[in-house]
Coordinates of C-alpha atoms in Angstrom, one line a residue:
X1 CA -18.9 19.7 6.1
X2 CA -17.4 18.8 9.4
X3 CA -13.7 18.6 9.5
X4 CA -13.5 15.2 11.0
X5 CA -9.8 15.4 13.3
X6 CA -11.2 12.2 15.5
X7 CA -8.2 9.7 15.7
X8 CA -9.9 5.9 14.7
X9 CA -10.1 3.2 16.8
X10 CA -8.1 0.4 16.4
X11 CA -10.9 -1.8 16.8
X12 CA -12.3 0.0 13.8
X13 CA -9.5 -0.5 11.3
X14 CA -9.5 -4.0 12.4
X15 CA -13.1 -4.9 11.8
X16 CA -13.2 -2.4 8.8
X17 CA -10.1 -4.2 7.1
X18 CA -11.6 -7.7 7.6
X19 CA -14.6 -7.3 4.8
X20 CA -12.3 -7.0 2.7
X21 CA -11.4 -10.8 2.8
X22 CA -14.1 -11.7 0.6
X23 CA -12.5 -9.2 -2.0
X24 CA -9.3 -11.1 -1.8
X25 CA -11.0 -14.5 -2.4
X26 CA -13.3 -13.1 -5.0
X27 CA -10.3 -11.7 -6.6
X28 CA -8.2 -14.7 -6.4
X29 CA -10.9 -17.1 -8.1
X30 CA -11.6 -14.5 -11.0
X31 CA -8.1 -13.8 -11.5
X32 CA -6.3 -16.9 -10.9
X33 CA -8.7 -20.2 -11.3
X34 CA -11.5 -18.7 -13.4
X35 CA -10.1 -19.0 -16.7
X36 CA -8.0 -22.4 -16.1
X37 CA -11.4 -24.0 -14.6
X38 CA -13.9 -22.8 -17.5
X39 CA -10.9 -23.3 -20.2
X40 CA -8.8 -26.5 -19.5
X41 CA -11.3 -28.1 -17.0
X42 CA -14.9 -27.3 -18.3
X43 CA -13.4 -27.2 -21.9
X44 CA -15.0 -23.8 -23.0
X45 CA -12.8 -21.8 -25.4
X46 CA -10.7 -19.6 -24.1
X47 CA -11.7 -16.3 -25.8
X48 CA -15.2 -17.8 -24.9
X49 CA -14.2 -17.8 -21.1
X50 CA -12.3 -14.5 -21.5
X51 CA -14.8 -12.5 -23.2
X52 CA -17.5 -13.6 -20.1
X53 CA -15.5 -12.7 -17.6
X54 CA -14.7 -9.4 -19.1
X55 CA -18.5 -8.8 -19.8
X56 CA -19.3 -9.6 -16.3
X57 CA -16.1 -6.7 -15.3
X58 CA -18.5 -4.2 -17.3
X59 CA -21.8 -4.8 -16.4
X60 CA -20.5 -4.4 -12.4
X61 CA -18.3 -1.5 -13.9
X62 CA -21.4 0.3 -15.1
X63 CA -23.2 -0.2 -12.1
X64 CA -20.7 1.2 -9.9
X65 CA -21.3 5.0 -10.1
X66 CA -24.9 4.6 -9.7
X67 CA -24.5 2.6 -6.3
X68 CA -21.7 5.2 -5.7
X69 CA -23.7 8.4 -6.5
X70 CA -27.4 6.6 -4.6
X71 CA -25.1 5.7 -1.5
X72 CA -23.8 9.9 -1.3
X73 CA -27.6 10.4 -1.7
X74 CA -29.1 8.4 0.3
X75 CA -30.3 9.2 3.9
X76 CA -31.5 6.6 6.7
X77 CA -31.0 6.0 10.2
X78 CA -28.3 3.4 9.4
X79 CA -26.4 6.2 7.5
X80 CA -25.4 6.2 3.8
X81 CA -22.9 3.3 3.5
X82 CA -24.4 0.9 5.7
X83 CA -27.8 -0.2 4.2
X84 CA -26.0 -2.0 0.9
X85 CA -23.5 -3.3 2.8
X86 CA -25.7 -5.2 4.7
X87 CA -28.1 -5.9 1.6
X88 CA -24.5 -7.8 -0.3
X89 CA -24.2 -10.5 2.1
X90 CA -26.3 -13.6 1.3
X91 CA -26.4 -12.4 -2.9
X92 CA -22.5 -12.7 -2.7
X93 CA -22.7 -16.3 -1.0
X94 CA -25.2 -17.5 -3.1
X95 CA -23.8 -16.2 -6.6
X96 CA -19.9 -17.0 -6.3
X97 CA -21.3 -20.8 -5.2
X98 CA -23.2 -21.3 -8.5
X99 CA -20.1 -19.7 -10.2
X100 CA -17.9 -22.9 -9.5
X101 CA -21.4 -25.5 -10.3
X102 CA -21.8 -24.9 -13.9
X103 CA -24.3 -27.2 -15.4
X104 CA -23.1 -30.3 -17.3
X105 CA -23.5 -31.8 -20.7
X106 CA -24.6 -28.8 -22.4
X107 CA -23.4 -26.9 -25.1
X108 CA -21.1 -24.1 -25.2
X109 CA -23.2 -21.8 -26.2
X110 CA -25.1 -22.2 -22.9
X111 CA -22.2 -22.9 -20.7
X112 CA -21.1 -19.1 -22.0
X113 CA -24.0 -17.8 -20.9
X114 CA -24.4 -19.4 -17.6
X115 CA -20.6 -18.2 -16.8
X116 CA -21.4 -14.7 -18.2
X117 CA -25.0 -14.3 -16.0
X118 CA -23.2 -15.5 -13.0
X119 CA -20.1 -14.0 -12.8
X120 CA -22.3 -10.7 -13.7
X121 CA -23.7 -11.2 -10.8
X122 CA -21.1 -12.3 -8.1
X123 CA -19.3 -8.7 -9.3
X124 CA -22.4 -7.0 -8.9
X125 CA -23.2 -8.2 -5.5
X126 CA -19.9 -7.8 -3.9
X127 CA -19.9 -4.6 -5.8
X128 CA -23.2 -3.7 -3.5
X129 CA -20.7 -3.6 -0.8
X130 CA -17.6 -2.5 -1.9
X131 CA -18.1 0.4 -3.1
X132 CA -20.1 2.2 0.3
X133 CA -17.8 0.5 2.7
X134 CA -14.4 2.1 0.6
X135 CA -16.2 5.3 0.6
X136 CA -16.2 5.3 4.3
X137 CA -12.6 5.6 4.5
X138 CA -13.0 9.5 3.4
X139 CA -15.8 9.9 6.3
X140 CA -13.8 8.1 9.1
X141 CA -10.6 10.2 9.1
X142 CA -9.7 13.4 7.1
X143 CA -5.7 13.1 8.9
X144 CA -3.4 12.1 5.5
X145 CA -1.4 9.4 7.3
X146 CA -4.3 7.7 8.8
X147 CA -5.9 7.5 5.9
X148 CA -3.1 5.7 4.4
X149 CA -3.1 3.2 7.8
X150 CA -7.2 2.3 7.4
X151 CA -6.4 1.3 3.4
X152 CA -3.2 -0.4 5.2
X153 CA -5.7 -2.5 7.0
X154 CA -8.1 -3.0 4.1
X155 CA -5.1 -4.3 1.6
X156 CA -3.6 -6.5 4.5
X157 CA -6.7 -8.5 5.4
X158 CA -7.5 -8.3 1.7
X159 CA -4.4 -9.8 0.0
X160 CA -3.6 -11.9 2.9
X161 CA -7.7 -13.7 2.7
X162 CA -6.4 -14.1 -1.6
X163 CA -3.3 -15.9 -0.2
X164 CA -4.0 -17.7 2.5
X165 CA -7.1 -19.2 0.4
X166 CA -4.5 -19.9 -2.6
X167 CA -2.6 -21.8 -0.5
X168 CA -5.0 -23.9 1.0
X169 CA -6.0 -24.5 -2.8
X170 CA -3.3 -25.7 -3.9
X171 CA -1.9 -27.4 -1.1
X172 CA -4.5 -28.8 0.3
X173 CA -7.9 -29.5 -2.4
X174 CA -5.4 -29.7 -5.1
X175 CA -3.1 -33.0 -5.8
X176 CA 1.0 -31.9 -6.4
X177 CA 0.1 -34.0 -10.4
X178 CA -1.8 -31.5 -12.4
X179 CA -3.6 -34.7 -14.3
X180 CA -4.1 -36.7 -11.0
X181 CA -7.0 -37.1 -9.2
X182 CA -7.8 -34.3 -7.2
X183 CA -5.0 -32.1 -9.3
X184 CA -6.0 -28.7 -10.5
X185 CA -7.3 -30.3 -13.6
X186 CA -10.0 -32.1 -11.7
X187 CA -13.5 -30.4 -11.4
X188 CA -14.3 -32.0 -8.0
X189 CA -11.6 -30.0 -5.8
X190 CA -13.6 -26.6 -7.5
X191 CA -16.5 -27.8 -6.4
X192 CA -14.9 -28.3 -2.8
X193 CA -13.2 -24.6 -2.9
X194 CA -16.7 -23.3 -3.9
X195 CA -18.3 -25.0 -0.8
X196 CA -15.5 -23.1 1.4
X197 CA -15.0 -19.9 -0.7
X198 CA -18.9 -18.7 -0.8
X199 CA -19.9 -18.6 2.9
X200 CA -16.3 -17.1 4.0
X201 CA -16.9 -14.1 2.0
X202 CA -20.6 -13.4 3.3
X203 CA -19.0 -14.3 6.8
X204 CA -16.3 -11.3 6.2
X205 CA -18.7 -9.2 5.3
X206 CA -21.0 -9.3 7.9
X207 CA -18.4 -8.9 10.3
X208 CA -17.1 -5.8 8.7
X209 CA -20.9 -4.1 8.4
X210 CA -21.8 -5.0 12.6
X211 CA -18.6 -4.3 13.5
X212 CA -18.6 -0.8 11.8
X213 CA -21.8 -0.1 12.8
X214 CA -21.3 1.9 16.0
X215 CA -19.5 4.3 13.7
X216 CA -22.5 6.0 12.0
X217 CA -23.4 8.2 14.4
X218 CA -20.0 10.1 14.3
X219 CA -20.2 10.5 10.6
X220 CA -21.1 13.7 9.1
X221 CA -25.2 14.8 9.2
X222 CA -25.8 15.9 5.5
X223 CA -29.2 17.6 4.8
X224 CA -31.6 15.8 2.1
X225 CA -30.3 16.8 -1.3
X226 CA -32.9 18.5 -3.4
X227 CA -34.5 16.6 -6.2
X228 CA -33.1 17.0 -10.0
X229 CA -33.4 15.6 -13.2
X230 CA -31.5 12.9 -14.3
X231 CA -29.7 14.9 -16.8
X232 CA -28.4 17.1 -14.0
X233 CA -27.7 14.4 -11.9
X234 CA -25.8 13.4 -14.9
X235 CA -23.7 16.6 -15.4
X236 CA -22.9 16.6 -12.1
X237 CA -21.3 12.8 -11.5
X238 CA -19.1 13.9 -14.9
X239 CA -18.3 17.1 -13.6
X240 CA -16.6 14.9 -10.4
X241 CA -15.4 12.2 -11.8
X242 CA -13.3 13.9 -14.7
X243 CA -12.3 16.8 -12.3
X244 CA -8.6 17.6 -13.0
X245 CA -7.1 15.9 -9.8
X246 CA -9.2 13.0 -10.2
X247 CA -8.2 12.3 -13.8
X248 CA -4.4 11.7 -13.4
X249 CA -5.3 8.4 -11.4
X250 CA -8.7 7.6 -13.0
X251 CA -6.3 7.6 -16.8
X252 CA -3.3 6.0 -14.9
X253 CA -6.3 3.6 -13.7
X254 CA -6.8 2.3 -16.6
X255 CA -3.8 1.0 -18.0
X256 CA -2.4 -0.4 -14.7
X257 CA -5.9 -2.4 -14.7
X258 CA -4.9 -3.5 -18.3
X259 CA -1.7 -4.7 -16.9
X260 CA -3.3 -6.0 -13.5
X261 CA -6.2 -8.0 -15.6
X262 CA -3.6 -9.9 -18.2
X263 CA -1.3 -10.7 -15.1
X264 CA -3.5 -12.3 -13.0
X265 CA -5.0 -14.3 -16.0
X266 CA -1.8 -15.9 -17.3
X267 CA 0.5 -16.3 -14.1
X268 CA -1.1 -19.7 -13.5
X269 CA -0.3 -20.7 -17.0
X270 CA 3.1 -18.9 -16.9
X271 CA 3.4 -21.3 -13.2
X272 CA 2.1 -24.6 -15.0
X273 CA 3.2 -24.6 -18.5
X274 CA 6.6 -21.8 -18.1
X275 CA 8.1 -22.3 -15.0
X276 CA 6.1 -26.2 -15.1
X277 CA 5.7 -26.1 -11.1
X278 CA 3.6 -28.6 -9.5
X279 CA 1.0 -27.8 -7.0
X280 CA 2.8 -28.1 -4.1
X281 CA 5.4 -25.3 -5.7
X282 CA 2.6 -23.0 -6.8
X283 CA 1.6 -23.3 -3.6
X284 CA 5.1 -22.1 -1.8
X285 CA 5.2 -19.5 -4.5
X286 CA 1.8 -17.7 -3.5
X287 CA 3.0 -17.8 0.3
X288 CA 5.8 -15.0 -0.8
X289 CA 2.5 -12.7 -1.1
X290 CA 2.1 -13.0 2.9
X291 CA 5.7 -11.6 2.7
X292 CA 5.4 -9.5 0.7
X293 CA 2.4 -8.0 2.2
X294 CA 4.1 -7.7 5.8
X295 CA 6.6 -6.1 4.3
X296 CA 4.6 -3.7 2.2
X297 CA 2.1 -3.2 5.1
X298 CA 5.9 -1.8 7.2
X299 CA 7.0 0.4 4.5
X300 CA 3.9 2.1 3.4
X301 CA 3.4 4.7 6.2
X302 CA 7.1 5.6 6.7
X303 CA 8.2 6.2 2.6
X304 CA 4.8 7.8 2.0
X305 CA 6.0 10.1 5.3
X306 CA 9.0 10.4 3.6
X307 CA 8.4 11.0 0.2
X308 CA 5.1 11.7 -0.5
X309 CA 2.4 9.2 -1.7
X310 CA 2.9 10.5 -5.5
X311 CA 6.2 9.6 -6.0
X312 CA 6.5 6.6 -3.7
X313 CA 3.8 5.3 -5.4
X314 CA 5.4 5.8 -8.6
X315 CA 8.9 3.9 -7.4
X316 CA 6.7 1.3 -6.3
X317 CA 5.0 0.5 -9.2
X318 CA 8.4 1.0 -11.4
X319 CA 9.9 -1.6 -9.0
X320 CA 6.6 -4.2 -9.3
X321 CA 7.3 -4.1 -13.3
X322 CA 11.2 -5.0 -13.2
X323 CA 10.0 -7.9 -10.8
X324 CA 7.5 -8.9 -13.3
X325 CA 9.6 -9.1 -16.3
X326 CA 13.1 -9.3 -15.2
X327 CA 13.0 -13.3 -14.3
X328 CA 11.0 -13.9 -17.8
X329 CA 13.5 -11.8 -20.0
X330 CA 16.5 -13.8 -18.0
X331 CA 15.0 -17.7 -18.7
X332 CA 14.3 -16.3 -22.5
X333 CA 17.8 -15.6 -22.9
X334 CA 19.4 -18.2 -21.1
X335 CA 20.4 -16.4 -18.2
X336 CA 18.0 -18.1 -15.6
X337 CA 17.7 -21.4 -14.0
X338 CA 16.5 -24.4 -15.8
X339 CA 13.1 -25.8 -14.6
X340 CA 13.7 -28.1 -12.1
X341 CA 17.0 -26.5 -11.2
X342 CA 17.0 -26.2 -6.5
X343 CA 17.7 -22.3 -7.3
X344 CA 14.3 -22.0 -9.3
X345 CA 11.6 -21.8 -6.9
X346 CA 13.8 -19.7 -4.1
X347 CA 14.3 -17.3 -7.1
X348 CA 11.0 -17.4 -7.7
X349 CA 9.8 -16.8 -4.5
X350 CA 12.4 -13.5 -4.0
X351 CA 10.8 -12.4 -7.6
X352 CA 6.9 -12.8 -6.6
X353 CA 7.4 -11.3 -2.8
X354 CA 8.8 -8.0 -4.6
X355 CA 5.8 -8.1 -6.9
X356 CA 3.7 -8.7 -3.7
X357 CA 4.9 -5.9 -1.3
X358 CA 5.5 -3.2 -4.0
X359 CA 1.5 -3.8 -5.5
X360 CA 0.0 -3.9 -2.4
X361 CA 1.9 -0.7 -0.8
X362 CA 1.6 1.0 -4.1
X363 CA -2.3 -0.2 -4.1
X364 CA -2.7 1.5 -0.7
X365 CA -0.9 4.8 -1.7
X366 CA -3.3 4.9 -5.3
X367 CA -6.9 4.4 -3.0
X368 CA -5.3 6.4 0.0
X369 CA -4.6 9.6 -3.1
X370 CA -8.0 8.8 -4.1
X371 CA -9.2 9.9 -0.5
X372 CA -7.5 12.8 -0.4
X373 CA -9.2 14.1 -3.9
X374 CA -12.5 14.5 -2.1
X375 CA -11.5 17.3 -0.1
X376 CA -10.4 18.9 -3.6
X377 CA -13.2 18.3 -5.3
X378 CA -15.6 19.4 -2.5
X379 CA -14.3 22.7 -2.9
X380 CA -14.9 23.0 -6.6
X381 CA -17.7 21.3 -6.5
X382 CA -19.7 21.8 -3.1
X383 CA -20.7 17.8 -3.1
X384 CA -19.9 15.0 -1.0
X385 CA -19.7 12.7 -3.5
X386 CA -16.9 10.2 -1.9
X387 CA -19.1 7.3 -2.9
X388 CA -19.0 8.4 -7.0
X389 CA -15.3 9.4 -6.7
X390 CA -14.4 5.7 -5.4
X391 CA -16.9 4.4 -7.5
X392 CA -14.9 6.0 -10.5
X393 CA -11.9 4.4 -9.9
X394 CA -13.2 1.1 -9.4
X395 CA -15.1 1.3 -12.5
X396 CA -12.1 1.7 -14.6
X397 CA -10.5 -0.8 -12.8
X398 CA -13.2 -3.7 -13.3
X399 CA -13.6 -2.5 -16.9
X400 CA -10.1 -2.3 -17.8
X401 CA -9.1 -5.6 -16.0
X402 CA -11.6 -7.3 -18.0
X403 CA -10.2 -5.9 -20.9
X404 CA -6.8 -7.7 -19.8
X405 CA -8.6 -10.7 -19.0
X406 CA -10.4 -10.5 -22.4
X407 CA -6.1 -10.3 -23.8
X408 CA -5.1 -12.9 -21.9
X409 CA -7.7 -15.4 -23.9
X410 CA -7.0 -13.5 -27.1
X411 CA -3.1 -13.5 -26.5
X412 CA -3.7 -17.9 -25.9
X413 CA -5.7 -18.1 -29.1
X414 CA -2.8 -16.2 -30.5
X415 CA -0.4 -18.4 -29.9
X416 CA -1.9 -21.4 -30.9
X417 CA -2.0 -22.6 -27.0
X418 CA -3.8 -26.0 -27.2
X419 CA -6.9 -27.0 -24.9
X420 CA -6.3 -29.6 -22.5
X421 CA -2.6 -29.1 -22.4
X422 CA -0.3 -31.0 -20.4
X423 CA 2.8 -29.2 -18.6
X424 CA 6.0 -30.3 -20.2
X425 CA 4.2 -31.6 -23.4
X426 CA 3.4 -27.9 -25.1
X427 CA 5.4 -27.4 -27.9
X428 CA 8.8 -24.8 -26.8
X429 CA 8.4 -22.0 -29.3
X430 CA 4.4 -22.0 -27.8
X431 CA 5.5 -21.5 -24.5
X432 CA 8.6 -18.7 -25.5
X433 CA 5.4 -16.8 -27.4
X434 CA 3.5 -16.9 -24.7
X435 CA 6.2 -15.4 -22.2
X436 CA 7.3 -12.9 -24.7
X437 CA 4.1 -11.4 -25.8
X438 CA 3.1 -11.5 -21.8
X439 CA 6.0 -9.7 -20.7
X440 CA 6.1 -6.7 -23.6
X441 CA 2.2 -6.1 -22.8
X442 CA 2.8 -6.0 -19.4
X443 CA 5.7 -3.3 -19.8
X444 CA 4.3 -1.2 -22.1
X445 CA 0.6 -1.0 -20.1
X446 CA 2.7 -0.3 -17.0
X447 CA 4.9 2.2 -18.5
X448 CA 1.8 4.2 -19.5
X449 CA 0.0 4.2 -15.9
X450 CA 3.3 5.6 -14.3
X451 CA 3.1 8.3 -16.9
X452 CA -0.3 8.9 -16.4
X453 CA 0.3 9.0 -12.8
X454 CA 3.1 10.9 -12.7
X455 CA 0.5 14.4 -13.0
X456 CA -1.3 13.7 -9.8
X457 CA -1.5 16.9 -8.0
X458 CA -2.4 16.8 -4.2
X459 CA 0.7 17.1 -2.1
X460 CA 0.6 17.1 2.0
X461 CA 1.0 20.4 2.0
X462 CA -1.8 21.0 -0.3
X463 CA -4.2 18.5 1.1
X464 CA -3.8 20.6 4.5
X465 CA -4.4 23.6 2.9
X466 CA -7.7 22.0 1.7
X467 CA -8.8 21.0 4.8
X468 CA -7.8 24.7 6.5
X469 CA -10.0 26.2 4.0
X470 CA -13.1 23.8 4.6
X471 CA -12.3 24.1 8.3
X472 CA -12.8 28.3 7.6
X473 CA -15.8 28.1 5.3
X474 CA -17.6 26.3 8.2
X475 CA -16.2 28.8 10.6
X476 CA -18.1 31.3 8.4
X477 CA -21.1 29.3 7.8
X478 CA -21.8 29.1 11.7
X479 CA -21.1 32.7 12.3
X480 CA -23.3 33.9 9.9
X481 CA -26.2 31.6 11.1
X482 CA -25.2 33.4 14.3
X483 CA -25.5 36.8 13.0
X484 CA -28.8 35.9 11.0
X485 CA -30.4 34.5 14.7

């Protein structure tokens, strides 16, 4: 392995951030409108919509590691990554269009499995290209600091696409009624974000694959590997991905996800039927992300400088649970404004822009600690395998946010939510369930990653060290090819 000391390009970071935009609107119609459309709108269960969506989160899980482990394998004059990157674009369009157009008058039975084979195969296709592109951030830079900068980039354009898009939603498709016209119980303002959403994403992406492209010839010439059997193949990707400094984040993984998947499902509810904002409100609310991400995208380099990106990871995350639950806990008791109060929304909007700028900078420090296990694992190991280590990580993630997801229409059935509900007509004690049960599960499943977390073992110091003693084995390697000429 070449020890890769090349600063990055601006240029690069920019154009290598900006893919991720179609991650930030995938993420925000999965997380945020999926369930509400296909549950309140469409009027399929909501266990029905939860379990589909969770499905769909496994079958791209599963799929992960083998794009992951055929992308470290494969060899063509357009590099590794760069082939399925390219290969993503028009499936993504074309999938996460007929996601929003279900067909009409039919039962649920089929409307279940129309939303399970489509949303399989949105994930799947974006999944084509996330999965080599993120596995380029190892090849691009070994330096830990700018490592942490080109995820810096990635969260940025990728959060702030997720916003910006919410916003538009609900300030501009959306009516301020939730049962107007045009409100976010209408079906014809999804069809008109679908129309928008879809060719954005294949847009971002192709802009991110062309304008990366110049960079494969500075990556890292690998020889063919040699053919083995599957089984070997096998012992091998479990062998990485359960390698002891891989496992801290890959356990810690999967309860954050848990947490992450149940969030994103009921904060619309918790916004409509809680807090009982209009659209316009929601709206304002979401903008505290861009905030929030400013903020986290200043912070991140000079705390993890500081402190390390172990334990400012860990703060972070700590910090993004007490703004979760703190505002929830203070209305149950009676110690936060009343809905409708002027001092709810700006309290709001304080609350969410803490949430915002501690997940993403905490986000970028957890993928940025992923990087830095390659080098690790590439001594113990002898592979290159940064497209199965990221792979790993993202696997847990989809699986275990579908899990969440899979809660959040589990945890509605639980508490009797009714379909078709109207803000400010659900009965109290409904509501007060609701916001109890989704603050305990979200402290306990945080509370677990942080612990999880908390045994990550690659330090600065010891991510130099690695890279000092790769830099020395290839020192070796060349003199002895010079001794054996």
């Amino acid at each position: 392995m070449t020890v890769n000391k090349a600063k990055v390009p601006w240029t690069t970071k920019f154009v290598y951030g900006v893919g991720t935009i179609a991650f930030g609107i995938k993420d925000n119609g999965f997380n945020a409108l999926l369930m509400i459309y296909y549950n309140q709108v469409i009027g399929l269960p909501a266990a029905w919509v939860g379990s589909a969506i969770m499905i769909a989160m496994v079958a791209d899980a599963v799929l992960d590691p083998i794009v992951g482990q055929w992308s470290d394998s494969l060899r063509s004059k357009w590099g590794r990554r760069h082939p399925f990157m390219y290969a993503s674009i028009i499936p993504v369009s074309i999938f996460y269009l007929l996601l929003w157009l279900p067909p009409s008058g039919v039962s649920d039975p089929v409307l279940f499995g129309y939303l399970l084979l489509i949303a399989s195969a949105t994930r799947i296709a974006i999944g084509v290209y996330e999965i080599p592109s993120t596995a380029l951030l190892a090849e691009f830079t070994q330096d830990y600091d700018e490592r942490t900068e080109l995820v810096a980039f990635r969260f940025f354009f990728g959060v702030v696409g997720g916003i910006l898009m919410a916003i538009f939603i609900f300030s501009v498709i959306f009516a301020n009624e939730p049962t107007a016209p045009g409100g976010i119980l209408d079906p014809v303002g999804y069809i008109k974000y679908a129309w928008i959403a879809a060719p954005l994403m294949g847009i971002a992406i192709f802009v991110s694959s062309i304008g990366t492209h110049n960079r494969i010839a500075s990556l890292p010439t690998l020889p063919v590997p040699e053919p083995q059997s599957l089984i070997q193949t096998a012992k091998e990707m479990a062998g990485t991905l359960f390698h002891r400094v891989n496992a801290p984040i890959l356990i810690g993984s999967i309860f954050g996800s848990m947490a992450g998947g149940l969030n994103a499902a009921l904060t619309i509810y918790m916004q409509t039927y809680f807090w009982e904002l209009s659209a316009n409100k929601i709206a304002f609310l979401t903008a505290s992300g861009l905030l929030g991400v400013v903020l986290a995208f200043i912070i991140v380099l000079p705390l993890s400088k500081s402190f390390g990106k172990k334990w400012t990871t860990l703060s972070l995350y700590a910090l993004t649970l007490v703004a979760i639950v703190t505002p929830v806990a203070l209305r149950l008791i009676g110690l936060f404004p009343a809905n409708g109060h002027p001092a709810l929304v700006p309290l709001l909007f304080c609350f969410s822009m803490i949430v915002a700028m501690s997940v993403v900078a905490a986000a970028i420090l957890t993928v940025s600690m992923v990087a830095d296990v390659t080098e690790q694992i590439l001594l113990s190991t002898g592979r290159k395998s940064e497209g199965l280590i990221f792979s790993a990580t993202a696997f847990v993630s989809k699986t275990v946010s579908g899990m969440g997801i899979l809660m959040s229409g589990l945890i509605l059935t639980f508490v009797a939510f009714p379909q078709d509900a109207i803000p400010g007509a659900v009965d109290a004690s409904t509501i007060d369930n609701l916001a109890i049960v989704f603050a305990v599960a979200t402290l306990g499943f945080t509370s677990a990653a942080l612990v999880c977390m908390s045994f990550y073992p690659v330090s600065r110091d010891g991510h130099q060290s690695a890279l000092d003693e790769l830099a020395r084995q290839q020192a070796n390697g060349y003199e002895d090819r010079k001794e054996t000429a």
